[in-house]
PDB file of C-alpha atoms in Angstrom:
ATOM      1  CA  UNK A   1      -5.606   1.602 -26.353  1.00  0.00           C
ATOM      2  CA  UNK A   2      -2.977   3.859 -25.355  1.00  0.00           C
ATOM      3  CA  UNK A   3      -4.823   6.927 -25.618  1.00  0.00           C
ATOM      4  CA  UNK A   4      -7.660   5.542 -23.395  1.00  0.00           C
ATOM      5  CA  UNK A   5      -5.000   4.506 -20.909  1.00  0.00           C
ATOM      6  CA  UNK A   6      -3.565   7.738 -20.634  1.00  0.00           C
ATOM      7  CA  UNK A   7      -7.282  10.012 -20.453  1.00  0.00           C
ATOM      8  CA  UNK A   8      -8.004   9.916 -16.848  1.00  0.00           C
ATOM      9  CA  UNK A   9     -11.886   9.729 -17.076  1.00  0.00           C
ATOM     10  CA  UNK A  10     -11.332   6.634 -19.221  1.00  0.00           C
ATOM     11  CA  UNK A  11      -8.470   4.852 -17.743  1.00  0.00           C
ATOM     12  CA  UNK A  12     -10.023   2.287 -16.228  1.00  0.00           C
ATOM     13  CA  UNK A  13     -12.695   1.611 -19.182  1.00  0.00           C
ATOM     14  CA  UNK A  14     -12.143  -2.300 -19.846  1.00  0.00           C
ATOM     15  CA  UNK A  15     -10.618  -2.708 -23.326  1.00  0.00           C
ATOM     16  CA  UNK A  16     -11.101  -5.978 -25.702  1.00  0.00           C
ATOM     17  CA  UNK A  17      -9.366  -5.955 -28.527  1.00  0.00           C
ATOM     18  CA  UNK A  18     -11.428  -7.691 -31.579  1.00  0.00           C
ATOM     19  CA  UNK A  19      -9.168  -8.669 -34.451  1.00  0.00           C
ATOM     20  CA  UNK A  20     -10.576 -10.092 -38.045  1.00  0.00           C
ATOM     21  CA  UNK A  21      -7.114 -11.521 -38.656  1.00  0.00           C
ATOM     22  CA  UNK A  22      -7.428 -15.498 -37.294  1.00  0.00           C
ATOM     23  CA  UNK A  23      -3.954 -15.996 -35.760  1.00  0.00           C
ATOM     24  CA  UNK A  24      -2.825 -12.443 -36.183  1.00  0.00           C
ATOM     25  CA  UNK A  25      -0.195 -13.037 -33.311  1.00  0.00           C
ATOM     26  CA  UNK A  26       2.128  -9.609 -33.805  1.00  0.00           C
ATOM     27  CA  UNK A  27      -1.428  -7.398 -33.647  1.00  0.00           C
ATOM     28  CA  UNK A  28      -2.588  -9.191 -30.450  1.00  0.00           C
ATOM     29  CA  UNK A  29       0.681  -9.329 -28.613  1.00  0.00           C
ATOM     30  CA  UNK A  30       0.587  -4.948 -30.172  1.00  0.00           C
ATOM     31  CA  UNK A  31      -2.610  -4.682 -28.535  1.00  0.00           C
ATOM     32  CA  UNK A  32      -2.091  -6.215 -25.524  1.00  0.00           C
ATOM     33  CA  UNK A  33       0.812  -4.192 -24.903  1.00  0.00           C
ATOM     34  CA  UNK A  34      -0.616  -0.841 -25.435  1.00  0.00           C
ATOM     35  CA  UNK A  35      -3.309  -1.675 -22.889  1.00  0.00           C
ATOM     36  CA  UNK A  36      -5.848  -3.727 -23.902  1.00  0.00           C
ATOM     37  CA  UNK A  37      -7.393  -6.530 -21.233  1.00  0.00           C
ATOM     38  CA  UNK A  38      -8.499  -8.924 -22.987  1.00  0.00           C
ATOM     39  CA  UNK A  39      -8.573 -10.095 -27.039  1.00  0.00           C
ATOM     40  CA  UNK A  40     -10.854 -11.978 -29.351  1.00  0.00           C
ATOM     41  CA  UNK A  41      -9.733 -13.054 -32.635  1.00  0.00           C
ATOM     42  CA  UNK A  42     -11.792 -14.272 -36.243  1.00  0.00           C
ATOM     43  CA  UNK A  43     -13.725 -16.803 -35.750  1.00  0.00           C
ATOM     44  CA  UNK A  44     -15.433 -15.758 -32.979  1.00  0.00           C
ATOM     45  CA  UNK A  45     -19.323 -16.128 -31.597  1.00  0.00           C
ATOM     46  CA  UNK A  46     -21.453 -13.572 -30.100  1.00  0.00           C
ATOM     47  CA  UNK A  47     -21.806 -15.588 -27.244  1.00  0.00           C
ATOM     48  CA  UNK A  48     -18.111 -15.719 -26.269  1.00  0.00           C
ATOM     49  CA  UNK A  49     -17.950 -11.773 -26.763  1.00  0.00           C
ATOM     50  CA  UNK A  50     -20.508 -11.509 -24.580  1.00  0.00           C
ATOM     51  CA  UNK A  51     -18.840 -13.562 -21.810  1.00  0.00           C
ATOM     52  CA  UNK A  52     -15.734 -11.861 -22.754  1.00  0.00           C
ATOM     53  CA  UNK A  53     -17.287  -8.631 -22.511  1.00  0.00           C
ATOM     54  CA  UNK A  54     -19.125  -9.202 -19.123  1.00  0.00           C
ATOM     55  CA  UNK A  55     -16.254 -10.732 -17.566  1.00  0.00           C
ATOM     56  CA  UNK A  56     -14.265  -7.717 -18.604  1.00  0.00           C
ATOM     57  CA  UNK A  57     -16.578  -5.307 -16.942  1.00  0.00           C
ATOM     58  CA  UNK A  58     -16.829  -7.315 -13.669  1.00  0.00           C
ATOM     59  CA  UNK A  59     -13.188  -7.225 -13.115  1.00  0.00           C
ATOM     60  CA  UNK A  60     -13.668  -3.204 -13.543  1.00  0.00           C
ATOM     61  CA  UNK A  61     -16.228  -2.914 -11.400  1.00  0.00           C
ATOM     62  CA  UNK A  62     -14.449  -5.017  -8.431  1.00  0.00           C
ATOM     63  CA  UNK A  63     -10.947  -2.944  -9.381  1.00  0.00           C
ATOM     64  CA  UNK A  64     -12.942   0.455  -8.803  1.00  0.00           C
ATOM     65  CA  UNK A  65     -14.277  -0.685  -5.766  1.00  0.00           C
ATOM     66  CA  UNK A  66     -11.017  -1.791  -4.197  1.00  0.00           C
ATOM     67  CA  UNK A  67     -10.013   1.970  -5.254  1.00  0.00           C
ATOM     68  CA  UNK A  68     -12.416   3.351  -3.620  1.00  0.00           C
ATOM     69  CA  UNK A  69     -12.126   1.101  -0.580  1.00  0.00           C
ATOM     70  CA  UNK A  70      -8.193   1.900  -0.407  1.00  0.00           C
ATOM     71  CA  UNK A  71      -8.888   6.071  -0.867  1.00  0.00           C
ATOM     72  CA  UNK A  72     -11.621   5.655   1.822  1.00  0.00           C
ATOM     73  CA  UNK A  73      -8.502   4.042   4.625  1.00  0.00           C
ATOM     74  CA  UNK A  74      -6.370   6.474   3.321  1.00  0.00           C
ATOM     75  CA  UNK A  75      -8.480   9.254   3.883  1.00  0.00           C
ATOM     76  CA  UNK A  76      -9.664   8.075   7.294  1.00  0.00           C
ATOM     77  CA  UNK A  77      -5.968   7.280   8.269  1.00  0.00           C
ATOM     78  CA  UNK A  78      -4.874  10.614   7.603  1.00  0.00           C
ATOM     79  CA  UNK A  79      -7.498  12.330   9.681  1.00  0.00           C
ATOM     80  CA  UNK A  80      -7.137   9.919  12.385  1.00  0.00           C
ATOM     81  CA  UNK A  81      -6.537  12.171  15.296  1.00  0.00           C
ATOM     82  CA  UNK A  82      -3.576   9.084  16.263  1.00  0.00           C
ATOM     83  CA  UNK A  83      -0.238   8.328  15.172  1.00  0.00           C
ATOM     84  CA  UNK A  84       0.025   5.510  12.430  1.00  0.00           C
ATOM     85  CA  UNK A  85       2.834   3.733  10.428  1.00  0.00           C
ATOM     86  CA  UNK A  86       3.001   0.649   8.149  1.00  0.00           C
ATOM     87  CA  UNK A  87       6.005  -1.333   7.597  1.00  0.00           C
ATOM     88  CA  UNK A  88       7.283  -3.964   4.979  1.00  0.00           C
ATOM     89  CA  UNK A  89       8.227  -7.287   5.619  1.00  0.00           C
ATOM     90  CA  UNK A  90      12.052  -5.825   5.514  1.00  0.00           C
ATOM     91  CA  UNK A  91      10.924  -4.090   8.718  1.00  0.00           C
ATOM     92  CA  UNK A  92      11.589  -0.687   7.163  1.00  0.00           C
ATOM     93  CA  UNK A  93       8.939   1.866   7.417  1.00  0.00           C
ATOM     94  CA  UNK A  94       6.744   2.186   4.366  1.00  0.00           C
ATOM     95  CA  UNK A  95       4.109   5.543   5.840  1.00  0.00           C
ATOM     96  CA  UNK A  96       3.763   7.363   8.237  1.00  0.00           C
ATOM     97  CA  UNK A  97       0.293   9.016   8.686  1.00  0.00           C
ATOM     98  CA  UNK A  98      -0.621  12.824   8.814  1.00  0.00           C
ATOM     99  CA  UNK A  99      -0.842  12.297  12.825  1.00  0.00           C
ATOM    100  CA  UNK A 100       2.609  11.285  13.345  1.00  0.00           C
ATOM    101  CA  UNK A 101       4.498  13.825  10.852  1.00  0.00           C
ATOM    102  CA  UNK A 102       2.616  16.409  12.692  1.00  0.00           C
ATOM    103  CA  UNK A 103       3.769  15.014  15.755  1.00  0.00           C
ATOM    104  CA  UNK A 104       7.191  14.983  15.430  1.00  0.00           C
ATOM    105  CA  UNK A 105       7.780  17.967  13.069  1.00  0.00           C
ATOM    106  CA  UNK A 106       9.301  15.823  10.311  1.00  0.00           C
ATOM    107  CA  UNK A 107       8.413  15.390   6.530  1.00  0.00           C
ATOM    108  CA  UNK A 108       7.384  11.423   5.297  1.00  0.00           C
ATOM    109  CA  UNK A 109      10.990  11.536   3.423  1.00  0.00           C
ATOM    110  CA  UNK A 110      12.613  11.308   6.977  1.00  0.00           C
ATOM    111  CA  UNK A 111      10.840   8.979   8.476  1.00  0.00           C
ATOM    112  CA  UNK A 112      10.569   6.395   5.756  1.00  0.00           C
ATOM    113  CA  UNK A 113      12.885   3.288   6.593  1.00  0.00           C
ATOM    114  CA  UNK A 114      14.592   3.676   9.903  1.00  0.00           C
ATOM    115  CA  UNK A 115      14.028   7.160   9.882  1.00  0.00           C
ATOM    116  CA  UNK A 116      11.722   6.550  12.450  1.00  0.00           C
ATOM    117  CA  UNK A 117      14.156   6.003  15.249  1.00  0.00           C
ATOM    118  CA  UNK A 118      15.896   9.154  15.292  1.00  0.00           C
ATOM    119  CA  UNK A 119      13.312  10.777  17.464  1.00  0.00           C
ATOM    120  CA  UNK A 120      13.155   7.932  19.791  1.00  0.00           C
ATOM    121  CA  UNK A 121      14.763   8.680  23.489  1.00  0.00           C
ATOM    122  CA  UNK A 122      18.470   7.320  23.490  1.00  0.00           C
ATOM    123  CA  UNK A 123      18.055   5.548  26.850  1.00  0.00           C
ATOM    124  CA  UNK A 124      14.870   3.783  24.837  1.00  0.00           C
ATOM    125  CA  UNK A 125      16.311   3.440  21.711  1.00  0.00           C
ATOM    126  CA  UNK A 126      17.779  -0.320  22.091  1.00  0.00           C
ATOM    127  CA  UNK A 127      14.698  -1.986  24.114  1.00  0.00           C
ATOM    128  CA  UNK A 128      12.660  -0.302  22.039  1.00  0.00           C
ATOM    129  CA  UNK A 129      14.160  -1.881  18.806  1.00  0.00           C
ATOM    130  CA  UNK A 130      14.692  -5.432  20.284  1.00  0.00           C
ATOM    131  CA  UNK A 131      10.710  -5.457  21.073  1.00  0.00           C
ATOM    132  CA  UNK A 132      10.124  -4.026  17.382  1.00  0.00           C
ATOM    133  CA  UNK A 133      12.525  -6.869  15.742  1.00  0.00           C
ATOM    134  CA  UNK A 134      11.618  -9.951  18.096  1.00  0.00           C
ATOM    135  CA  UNK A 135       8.018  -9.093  16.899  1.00  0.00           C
ATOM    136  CA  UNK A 136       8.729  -8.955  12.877  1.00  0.00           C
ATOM    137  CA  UNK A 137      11.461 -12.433  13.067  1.00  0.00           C
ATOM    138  CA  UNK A 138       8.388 -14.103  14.982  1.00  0.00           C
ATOM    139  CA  UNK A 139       5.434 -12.663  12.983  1.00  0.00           C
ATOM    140  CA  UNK A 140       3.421 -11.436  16.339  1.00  0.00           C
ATOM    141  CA  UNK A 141       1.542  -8.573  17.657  1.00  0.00           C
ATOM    142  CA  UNK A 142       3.839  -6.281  20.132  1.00  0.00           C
ATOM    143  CA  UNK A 143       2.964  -3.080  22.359  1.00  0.00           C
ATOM    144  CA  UNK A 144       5.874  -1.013  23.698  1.00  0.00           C
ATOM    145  CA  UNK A 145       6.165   2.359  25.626  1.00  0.00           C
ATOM    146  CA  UNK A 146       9.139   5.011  24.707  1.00  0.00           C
ATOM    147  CA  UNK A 147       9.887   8.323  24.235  1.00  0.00           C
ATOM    148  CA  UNK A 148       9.316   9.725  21.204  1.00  0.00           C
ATOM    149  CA  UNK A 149      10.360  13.674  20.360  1.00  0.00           C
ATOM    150  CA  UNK A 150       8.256  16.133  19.333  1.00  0.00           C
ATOM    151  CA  UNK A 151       8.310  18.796  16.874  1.00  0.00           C
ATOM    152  CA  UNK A 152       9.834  21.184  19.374  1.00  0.00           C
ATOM    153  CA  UNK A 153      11.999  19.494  20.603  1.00  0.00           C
ATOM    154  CA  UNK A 154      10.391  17.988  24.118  1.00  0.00           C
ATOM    155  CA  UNK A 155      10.083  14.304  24.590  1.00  0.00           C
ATOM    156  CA  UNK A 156       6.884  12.545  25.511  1.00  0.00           C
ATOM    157  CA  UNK A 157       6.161   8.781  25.996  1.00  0.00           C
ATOM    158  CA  UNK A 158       4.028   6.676  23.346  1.00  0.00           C
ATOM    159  CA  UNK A 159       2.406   3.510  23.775  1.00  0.00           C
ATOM    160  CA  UNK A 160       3.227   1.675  20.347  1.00  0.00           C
ATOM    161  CA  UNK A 161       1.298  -1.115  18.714  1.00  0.00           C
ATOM    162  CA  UNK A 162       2.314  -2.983  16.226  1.00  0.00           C
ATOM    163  CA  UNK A 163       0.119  -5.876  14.557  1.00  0.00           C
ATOM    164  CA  UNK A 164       1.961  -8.329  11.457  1.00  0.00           C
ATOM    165  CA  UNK A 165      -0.226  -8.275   8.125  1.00  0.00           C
ATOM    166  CA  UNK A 166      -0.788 -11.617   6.177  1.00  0.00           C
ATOM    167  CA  UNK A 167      -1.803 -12.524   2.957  1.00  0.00           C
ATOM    168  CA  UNK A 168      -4.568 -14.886   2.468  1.00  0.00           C
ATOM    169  CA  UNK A 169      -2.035 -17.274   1.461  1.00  0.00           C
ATOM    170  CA  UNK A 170      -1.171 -16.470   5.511  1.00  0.00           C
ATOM    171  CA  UNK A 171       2.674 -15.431   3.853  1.00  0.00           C
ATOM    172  CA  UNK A 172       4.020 -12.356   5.910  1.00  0.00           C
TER     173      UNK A 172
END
């Protein structure tokens, strides 16, 4: 199992481990641990292998589709010609896209957390911060204009947007 886990072509290859040990708890719990999905022990029937097996692969196929589906945001988020961000809950800065690094001249490492509002015009700083908390303590959309620096140096005004991301539970 390990070795599969760690190969990079084979990674994501759904593993069932099949013992002929009935109740061969330490080797399951081994197994499981080392990377395996999924486990059938002796007695078994073809038929539950089967389901088993085909249940295995459908979670692989949806996982590699959500991959591909998160690379494909990514991808079109970086090349955005716009400046994005994404925050936590915490209301510290998680990313900043390709867009806005450019922008202002810094590296992600900056502007992670509050790093953010170093760049943003003194004389804006405050408003611009009680719009950005108000929004997160009440879970709604905001829009606000400041001054944000630039790379070299000179300030120019930004219309931010900021919309709250729920679960499907609908928890913040």
């Amino acid at each position: 199992c390990r070795l599969i886990r760690a190969d990079a072509d084979l990674f994501r290859t759904p593993l069932l481990l099949v013992s002929a040990l009935h109740k061969d708890t330490a080797t399951l719990v081994e197994g499981l641990r080392a990377g395996a999905d999924d486990y059938l022990e002796s007695p078994y029937d073809s038929l539950r292998l089967v389901a088993k097996a085909a249940h295995l692969i459908e979670m692989g196929s949806a996982a590699s589709a959500l991959q591909e589906s998160e690379e494909r945001f990514r991808l079109m988020a970086e090349a955005a010609p716009v400046m994005l961000w994404m925050a936590g809950a915490d209301k510290l800065c998680t990313h900043f896209n390709r867009g806005w690094l450019e922008f202002t001249g810094r590296t992600l490492e900056e502007e992670l957390g509050d790093g953010w509002t170093e760049r943003v015009h003194q004389d804006d700083l405050e408003r611009c911060l009680e719009i950005y908390n108000s929004a997160f303590d009440n879970h709604i959309d905001f829009r606000m204009e400041y001054r944000l620096q630039r790379f070299d140096g000179e300030y120019r005004w930004v219309l931010d947007t900021g919309v709250p991301r729920f679960m499907r539970d609908r928890c913040f």
